[in-house]
Coordinates of C-alpha atoms in Angstrom, one line a residue:
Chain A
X1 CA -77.9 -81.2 -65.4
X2 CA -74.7 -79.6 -66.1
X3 CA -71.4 -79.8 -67.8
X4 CA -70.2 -83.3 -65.9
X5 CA -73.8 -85.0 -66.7
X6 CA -73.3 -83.8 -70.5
X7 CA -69.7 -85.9 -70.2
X8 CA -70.7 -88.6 -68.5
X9 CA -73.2 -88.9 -71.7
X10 CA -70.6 -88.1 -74.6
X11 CA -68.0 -91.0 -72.8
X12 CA -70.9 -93.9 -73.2
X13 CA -70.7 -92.8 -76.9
X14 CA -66.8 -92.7 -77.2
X15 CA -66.4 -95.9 -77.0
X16 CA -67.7 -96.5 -80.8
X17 CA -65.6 -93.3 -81.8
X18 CA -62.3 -93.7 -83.5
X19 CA -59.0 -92.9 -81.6
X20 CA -58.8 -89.1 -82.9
X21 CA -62.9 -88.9 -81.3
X22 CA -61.5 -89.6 -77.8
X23 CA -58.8 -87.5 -78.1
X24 CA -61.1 -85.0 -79.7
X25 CA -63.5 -85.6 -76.7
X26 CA -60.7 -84.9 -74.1
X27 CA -59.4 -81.8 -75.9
X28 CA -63.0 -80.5 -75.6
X29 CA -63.3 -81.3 -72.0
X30 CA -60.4 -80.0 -70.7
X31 CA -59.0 -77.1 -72.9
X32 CA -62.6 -75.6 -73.6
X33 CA -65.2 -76.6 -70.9
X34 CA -62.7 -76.4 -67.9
X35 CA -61.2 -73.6 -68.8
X36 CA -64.6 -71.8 -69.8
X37 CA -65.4 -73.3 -66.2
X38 CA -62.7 -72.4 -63.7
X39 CA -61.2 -69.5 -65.5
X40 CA -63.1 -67.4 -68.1
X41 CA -66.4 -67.2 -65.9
X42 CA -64.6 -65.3 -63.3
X43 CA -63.3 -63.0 -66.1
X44 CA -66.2 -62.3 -67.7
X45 CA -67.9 -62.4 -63.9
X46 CA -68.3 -58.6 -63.4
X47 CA -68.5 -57.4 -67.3
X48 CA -71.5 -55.6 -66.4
X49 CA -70.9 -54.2 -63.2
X50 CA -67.7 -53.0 -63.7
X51 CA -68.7 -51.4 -67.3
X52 CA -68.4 -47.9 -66.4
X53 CA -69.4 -44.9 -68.6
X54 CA -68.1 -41.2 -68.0
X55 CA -71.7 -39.9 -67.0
X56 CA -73.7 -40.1 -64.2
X57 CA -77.0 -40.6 -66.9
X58 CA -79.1 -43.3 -65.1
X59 CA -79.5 -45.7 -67.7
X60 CA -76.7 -44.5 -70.2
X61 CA -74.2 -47.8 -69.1
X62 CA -77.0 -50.4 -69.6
X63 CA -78.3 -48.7 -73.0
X64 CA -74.6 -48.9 -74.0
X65 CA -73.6 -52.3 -72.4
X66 CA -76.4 -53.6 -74.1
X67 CA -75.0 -51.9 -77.8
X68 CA -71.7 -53.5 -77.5
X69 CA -72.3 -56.6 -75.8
X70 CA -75.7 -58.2 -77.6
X71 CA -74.6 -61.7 -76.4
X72 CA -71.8 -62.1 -74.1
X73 CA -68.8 -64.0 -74.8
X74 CA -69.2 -66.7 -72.0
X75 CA -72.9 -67.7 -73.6
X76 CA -71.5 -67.8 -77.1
X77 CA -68.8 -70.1 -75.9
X78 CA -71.1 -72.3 -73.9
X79 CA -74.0 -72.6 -76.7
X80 CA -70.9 -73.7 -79.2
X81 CA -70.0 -76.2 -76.7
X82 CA -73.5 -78.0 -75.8
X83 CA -73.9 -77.9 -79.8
X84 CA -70.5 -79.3 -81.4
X85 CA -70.8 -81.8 -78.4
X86 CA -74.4 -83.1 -79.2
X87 CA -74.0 -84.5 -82.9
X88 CA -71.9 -87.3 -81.1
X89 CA -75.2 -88.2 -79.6
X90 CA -76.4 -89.4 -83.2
X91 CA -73.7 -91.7 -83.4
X92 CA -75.1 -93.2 -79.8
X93 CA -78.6 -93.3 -81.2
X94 CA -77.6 -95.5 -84.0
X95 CA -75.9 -98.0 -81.7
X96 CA -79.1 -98.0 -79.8
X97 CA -80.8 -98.5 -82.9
X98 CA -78.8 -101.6 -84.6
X99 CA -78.4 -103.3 -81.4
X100 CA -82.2 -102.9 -80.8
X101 CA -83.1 -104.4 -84.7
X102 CA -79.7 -107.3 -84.0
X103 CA -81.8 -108.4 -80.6
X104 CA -85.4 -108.8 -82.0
X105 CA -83.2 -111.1 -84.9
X106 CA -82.2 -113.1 -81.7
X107 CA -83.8 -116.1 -80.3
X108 CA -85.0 -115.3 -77.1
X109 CA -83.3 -117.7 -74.0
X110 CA -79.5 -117.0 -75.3
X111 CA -79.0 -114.2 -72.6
X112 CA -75.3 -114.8 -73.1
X113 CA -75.6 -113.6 -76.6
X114 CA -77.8 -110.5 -75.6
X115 CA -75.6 -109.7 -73.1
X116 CA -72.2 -109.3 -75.7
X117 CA -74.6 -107.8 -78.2
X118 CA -74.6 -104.9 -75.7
X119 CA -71.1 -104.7 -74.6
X120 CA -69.7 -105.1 -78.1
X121 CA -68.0 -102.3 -80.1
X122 CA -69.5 -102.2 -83.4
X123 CA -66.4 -101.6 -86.6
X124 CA -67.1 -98.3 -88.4
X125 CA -68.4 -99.5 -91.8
X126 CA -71.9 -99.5 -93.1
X127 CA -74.7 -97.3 -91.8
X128 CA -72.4 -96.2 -88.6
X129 CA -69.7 -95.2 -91.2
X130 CA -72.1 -92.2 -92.7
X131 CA -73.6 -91.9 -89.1
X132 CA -70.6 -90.9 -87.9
X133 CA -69.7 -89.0 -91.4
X134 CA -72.9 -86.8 -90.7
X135 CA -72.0 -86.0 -87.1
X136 CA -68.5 -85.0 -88.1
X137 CA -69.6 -83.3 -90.4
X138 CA -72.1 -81.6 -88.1
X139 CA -70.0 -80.5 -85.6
X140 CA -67.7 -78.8 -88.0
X141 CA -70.3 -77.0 -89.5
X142 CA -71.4 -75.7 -85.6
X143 CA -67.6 -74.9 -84.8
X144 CA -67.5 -72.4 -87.7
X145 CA -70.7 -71.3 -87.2
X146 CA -69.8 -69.9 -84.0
X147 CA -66.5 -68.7 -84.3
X148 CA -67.7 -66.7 -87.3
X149 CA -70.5 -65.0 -84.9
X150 CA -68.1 -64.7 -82.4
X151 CA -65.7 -62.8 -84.9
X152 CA -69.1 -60.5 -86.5
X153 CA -70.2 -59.6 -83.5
X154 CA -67.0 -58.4 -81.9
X155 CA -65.3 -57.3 -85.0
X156 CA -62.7 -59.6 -84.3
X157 CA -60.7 -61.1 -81.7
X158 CA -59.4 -58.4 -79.7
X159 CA -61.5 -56.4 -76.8
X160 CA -61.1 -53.1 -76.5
X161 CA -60.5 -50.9 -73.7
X162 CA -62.8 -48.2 -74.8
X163 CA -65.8 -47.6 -76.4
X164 CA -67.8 -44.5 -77.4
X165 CA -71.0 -44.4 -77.1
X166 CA -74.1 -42.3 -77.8
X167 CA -77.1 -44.1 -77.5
X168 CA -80.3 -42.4 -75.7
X169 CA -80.5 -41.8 -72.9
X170 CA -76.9 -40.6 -72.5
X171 CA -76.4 -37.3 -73.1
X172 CA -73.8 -36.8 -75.8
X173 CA -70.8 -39.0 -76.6
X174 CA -69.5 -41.0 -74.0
X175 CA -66.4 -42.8 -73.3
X176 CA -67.4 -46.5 -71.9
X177 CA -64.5 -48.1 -70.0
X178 CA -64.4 -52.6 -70.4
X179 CA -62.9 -53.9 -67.5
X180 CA -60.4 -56.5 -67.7
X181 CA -59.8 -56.0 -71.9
X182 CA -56.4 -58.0 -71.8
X183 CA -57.6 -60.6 -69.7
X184 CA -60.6 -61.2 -72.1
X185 CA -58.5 -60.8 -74.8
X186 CA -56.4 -63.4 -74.1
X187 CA -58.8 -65.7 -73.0
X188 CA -60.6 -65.4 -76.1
X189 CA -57.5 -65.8 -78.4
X190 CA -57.1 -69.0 -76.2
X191 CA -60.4 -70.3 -76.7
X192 CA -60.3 -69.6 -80.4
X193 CA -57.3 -71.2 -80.5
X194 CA -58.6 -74.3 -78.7
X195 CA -61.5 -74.4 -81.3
X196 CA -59.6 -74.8 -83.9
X197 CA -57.4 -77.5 -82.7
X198 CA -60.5 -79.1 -82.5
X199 CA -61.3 -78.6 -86.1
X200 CA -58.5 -79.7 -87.1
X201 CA -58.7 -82.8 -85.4
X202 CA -62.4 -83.2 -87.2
X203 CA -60.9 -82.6 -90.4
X204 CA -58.2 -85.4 -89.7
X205 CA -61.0 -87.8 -88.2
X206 CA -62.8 -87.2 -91.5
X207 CA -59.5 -87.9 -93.8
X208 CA -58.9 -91.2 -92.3
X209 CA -62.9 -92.4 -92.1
X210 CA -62.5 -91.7 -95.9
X211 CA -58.9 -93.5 -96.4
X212 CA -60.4 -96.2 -94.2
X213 CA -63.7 -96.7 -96.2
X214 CA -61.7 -96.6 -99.5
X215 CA -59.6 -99.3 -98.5
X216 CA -62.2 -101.5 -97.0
X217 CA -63.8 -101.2 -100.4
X218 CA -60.7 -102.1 -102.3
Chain B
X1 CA -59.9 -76.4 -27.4
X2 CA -62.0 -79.6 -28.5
X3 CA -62.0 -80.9 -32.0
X4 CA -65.2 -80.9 -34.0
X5 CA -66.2 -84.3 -35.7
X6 CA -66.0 -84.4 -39.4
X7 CA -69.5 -83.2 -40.9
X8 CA -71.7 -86.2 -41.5
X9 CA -72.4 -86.4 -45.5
X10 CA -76.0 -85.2 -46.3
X11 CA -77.8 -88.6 -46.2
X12 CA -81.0 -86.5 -47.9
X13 CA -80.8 -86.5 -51.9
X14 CA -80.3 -83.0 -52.9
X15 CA -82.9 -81.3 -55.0
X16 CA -81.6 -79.8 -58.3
X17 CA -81.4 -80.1 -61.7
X18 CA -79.3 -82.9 -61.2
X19 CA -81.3 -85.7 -59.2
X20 CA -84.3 -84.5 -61.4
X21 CA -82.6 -86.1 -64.5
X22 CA -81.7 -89.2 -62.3
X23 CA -85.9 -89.6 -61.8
X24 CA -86.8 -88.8 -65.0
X25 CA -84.2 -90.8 -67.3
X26 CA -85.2 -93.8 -65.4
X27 CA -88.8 -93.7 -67.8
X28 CA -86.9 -93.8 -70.5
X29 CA -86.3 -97.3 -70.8
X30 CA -90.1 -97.9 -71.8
X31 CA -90.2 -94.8 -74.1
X32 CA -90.1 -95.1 -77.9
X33 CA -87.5 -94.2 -80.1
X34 CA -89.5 -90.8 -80.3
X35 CA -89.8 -90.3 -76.8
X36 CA -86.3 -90.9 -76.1
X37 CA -85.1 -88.3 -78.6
X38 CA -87.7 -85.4 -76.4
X39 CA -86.2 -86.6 -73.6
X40 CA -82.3 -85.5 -75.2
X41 CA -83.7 -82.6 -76.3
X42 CA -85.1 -81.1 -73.3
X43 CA -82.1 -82.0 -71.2
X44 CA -79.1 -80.6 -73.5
X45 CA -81.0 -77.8 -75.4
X46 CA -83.3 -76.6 -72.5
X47 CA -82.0 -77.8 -69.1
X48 CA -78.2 -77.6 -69.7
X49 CA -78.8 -74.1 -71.5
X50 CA -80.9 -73.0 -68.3
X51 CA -78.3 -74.1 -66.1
X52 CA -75.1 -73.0 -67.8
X53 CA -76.5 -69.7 -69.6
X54 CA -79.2 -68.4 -69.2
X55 CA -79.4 -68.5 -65.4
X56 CA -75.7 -65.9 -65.2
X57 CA -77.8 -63.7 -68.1
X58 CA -80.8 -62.7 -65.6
X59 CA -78.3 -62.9 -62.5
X60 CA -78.5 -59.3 -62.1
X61 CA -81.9 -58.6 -63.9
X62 CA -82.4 -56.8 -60.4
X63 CA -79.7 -54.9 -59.7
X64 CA -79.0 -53.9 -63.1
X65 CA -82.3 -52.6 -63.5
X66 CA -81.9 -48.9 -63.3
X67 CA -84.3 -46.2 -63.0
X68 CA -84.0 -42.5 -63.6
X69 CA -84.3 -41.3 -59.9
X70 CA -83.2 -41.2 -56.4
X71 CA -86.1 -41.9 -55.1
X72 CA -86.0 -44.7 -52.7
X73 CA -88.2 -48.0 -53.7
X74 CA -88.8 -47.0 -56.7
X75 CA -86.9 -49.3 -58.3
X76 CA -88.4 -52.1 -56.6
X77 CA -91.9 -51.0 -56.9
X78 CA -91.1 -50.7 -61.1
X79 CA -89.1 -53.5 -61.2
X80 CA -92.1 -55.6 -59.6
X81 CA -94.8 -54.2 -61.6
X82 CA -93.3 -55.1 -65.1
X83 CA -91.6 -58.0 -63.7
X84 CA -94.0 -60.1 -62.1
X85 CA -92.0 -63.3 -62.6
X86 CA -89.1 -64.0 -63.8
X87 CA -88.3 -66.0 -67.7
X88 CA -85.5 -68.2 -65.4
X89 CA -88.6 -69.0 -63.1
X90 CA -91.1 -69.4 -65.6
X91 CA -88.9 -71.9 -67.6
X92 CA -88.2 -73.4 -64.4
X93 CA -91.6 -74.5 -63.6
X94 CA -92.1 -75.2 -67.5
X95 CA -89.4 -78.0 -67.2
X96 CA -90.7 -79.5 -64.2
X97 CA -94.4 -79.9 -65.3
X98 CA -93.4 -80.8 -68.9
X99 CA -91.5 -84.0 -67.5
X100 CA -93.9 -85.0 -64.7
X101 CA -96.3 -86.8 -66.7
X102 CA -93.8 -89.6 -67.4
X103 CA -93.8 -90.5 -64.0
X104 CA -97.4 -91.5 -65.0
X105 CA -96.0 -94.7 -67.8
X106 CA -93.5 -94.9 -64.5
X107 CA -96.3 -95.7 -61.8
X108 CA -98.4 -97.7 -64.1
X109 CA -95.2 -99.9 -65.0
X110 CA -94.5 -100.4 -61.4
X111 CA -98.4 -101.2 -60.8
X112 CA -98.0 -104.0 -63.8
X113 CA -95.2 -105.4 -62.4
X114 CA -96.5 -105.5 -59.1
X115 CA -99.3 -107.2 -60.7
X116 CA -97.5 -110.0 -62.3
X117 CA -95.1 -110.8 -59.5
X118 CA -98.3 -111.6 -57.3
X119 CA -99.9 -113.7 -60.3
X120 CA -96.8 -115.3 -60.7
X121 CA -96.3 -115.9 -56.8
X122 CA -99.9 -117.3 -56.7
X123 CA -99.3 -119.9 -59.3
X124 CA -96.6 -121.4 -56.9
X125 CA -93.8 -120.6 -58.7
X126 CA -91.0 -119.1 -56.7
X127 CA -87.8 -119.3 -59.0
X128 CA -86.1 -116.1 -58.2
X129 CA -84.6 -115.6 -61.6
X130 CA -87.8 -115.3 -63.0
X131 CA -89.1 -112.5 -60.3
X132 CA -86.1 -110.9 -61.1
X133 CA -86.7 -110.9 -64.8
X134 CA -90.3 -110.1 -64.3
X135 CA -88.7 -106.6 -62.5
X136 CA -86.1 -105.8 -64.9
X137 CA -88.3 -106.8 -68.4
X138 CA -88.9 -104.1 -70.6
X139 CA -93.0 -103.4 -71.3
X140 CA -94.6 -103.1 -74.5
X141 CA -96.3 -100.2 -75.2
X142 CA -99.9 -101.9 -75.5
X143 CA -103.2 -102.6 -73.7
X144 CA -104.0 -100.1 -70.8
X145 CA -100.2 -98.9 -70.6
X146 CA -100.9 -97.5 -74.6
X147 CA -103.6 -95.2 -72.9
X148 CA -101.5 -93.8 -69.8
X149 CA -98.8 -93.1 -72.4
X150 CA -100.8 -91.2 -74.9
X151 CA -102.3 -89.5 -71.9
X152 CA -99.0 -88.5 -70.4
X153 CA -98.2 -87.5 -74.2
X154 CA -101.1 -85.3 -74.5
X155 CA -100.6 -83.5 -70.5
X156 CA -96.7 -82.4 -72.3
X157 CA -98.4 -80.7 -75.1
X158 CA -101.2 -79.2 -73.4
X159 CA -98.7 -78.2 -70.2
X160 CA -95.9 -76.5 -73.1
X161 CA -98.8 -74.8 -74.7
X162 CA -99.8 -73.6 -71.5
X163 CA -96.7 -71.9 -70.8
X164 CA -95.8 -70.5 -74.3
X165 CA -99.4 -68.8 -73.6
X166 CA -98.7 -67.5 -70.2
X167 CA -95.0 -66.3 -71.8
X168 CA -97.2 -64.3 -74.2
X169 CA -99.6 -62.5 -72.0
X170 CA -96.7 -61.7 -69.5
X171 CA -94.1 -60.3 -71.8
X172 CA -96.4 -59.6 -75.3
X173 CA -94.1 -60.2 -77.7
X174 CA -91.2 -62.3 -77.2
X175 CA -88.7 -59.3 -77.3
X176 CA -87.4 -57.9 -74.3
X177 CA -87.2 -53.8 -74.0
X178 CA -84.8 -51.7 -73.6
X179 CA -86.9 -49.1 -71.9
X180 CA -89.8 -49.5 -69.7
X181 CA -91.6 -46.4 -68.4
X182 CA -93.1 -46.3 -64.8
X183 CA -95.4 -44.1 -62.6
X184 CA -95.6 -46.4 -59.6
X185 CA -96.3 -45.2 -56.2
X186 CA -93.9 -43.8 -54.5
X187 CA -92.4 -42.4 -58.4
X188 CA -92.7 -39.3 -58.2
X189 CA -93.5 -39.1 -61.9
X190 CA -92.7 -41.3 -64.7
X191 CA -89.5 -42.6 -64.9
X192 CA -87.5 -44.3 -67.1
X193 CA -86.4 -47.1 -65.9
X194 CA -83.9 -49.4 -67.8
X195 CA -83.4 -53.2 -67.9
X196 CA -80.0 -54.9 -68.0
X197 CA -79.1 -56.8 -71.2
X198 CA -82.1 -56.7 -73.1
X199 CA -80.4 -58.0 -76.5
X200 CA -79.0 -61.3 -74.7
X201 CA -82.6 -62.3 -72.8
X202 CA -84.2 -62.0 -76.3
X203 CA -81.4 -63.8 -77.8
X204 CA -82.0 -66.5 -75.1
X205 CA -85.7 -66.3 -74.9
X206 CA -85.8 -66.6 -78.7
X207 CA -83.9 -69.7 -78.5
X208 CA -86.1 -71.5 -75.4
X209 CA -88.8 -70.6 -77.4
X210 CA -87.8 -72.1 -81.0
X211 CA -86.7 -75.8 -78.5
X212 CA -90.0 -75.3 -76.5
X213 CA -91.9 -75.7 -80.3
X214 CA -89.6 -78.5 -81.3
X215 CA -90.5 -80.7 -78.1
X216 CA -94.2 -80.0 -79.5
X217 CA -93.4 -81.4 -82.3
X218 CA -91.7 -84.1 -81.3
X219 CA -94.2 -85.3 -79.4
X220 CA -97.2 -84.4 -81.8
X221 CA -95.2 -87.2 -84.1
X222 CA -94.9 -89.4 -81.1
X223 CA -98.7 -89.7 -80.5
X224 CA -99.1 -89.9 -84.1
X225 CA -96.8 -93.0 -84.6
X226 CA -98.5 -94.4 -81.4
X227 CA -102.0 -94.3 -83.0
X228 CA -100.9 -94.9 -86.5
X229 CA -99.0 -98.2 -85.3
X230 CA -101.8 -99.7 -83.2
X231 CA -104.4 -99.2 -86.2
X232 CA -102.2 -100.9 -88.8
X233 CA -101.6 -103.3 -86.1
X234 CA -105.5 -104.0 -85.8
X235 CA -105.8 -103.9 -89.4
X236 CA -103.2 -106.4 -89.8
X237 CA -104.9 -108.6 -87.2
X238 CA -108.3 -107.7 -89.0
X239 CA -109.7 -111.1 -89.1
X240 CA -110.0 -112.2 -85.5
X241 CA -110.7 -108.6 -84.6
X242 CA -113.6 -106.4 -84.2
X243 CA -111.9 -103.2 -84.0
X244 CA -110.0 -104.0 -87.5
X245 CA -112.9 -105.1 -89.5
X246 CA -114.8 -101.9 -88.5
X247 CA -111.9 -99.8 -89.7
X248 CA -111.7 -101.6 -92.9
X249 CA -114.9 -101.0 -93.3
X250 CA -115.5 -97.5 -92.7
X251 CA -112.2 -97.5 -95.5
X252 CA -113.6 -99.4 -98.0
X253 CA -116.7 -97.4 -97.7
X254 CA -114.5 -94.3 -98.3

């Protein structure tokens, strides 16, 4: 169980999702999980190891690692992910759902019929319509969420080079040294970034389920 | 020099995460609604989480774990003593015996079906369709089946249970220190020793604990909607059955 098994399950429910969802779903693949994947891991790979402190205190680097880095970056990034990707599930639990009520209304022996009942794509209107309202809806809500931790707990965007640092056991004040600051920093401009595209393309998804309800009730 | 053949690809089925969810999503075409919904949660909010998080947070729970000395192995000795297993291995084994007894609804299925292709074989009929419908049917959740699944329902609660009680004696408290002190042969005194990112593993611990008492939930409800569908089921039926007549009367008499 991993990221490809989540995809595999988000692309059976694409296929009721309008045509901002599927680009929404491939934005989210590729500029957020593969990145966080192939590239960030290996920058954030040796955060602790290569946190170095100027004292020779046993303990002093974990106590202060542990100050300034509650919940790593990587973690933050990959609980957003697994949540703003789930509400789309909801929308494949309602499908599930009407086409399970559509076949007891069936006569049984018209196989054909219960076949196409399975395969077909079901129009955006009705119950779906605020299914799908509620997931959006959802995974906006879960976006922000994280990208406002993300932004309290590292007082901003930026990582710094330096920290200072005088936690028991270590002595007095210490300088702490992050490794790779730029790297991370770039990364996480990148991934913030990426998040909000994704937003955005929620908030756009949401504008035209609304113009598209409106009209279908004119 | 000669060339090497191309390696053979591994015939055997590997054993991870992976293949597990192949087993276990294969039950879920006789599960309820309910049961389909535990089934979602425990592989994207526990599994997935495992696998993608909280694995690379206890990565280096042993070599981060520092102690105030030179001495050699004492380190290991305190690391062991207020270590004695690990949370990754814990929830590990958690997973694994939480989603085991739907293999039970799985063997019995199999056994019915097994069942009904013989009957069906002994009547004389040998239309291949049908034998092919009678594998591929979906069962109702009644008669003897009803009983192996509220059984298999009542093994996941007691087996989470369990678990969230063996979390508790081993780490009291849910919250992982900062600071442990230790006076372990060969110490030569007490140390302190210190663990690596105590702040994340309560953070994550926290969280598998708060998904762990929703999948309780969940399938509290489930047995719940299992009994509370068969009795108004009987009560419907309450004319030409025992069982219903007894329960409206022990109502009535209420």
């Amino acid at each position: 169980m991993s990221w490809p098994a989540l995809y595999a399950q988000l692309v059976g429910a694409n296929r009721h999702s309008t045509s901002l969802g599927k680009v929404w779903l491939s934005v989210l693949f590729i500029f957020r999980v593969m990145v966080l994947v192939v590239a960030a891991e290996s920058v954030w790979g040796d955060e602790q190891s290569d946190f170095t402190c100027n004292t020779l205190q046993p303990g002093c680097e974990n106590v202060c690692y542990d100050q300034f880095f509650p919940v790593s970056h990587i973690r933050l990034w990959s609980l957003q992910l697994v949540f703003v990707s789930t509400p789309t599930l909801l929308v494949s639990m309602y499908v599930a759902y009407r086409n399970h009520c559509d076949k007891r209304r069936l006569l049984q022996g018209q196989e054909e019929e219960l076949e196409t009942l399975k395969k077909r794509r079901l129009p955006i209107a009705g119950g779906l319509w605020w299914t799908y309202l509620c997931s959006l809806l959802f995974k906006m809500l879960f976006e922000g969420g994280f990208m406002y931790a993300l932004y309290v707990v590292y007082d901003g965007f930026q990582m710094p080079r330096l920290v200072r640092c005088d936690q028991w056991p270590c002595p007095n004040l210490v300088d702490c040294f992050i490794s790779r600051p730029t790297e991370k920093t770039i990364f996480t401009v990148f991934m913030a970034t990426a998040s909000s595209v994704c937003m955005v393309l929620n908030l756009a998804e949401l504008a035209y389920l609304f113009c598209s309800g409106w009209v279908c009730s004119k | 020099m000669p060339l090497t053949a191309p390696a053979e690809p591994d015939p055997e089925p590997k054993m991870n995460w992976a293949s597990f969810y192949a087993v276990i999503s294969g039950v879920n075409r006789h599960s309820t609604g309910i049961g389909r919904i535990w089934l979602s949660v425990l592989f994207i909010f526990r599994i997935l989480v495992l696998v993608v998080a909280a694995e690379t947070v206890w990565g280096d729970e042993k070599s981060g774990f520092t102690c105030n000395t030179q001495q050699p192995g004492c380190n290991s000795v305190c690391y062991d003593h207020f270590f004695p297993i690990s949370h990754i291995r814990l929830w590990a084994l958690q997973l694994i015996l939480v989603s085991t007894p739907a293999l039970l609804v799985a063997m019995h299925v199999a056994h019915r079906r097994h069942v009904d292709k013989r009957v069906y074989k002994l009547s004389g009929r040998t239309n291949p369709k049908d034998l092919e419908q009678i594998k591929t049917q979906k069962m109702k959740i009644t008669g003897a089946l009803w009983w192996t699944y509220v059984i298999s329902l009542l093994f996941r609660i007691v087996f989470e249970i369990i678990f969230m009680f063996l979390f508790y004696m081993i780490y009291p408290g849910y919250k992982m220190i900062r600071l442990v002190k230790c006076d372990s042969y060969p110490c030569p005194n007490t140390v302190d020793c210190f663990v690596s990112r105590p702040t994340e593993k309560t953070v994550f611990t926290v969280f598998m604990l708060a998904v762990s008492g929703v999948c309780i939930l969940l399938n509290i409800a489930e047995v719940v909607f299992l009994v509370g569908k068969t009795c108004g089921k009987h009560l419907h039926s309450a004319g030409d059955s025992t069982m219903g007549a007894w329960i409206q009367h022990k109502l009535r008499s209420y």
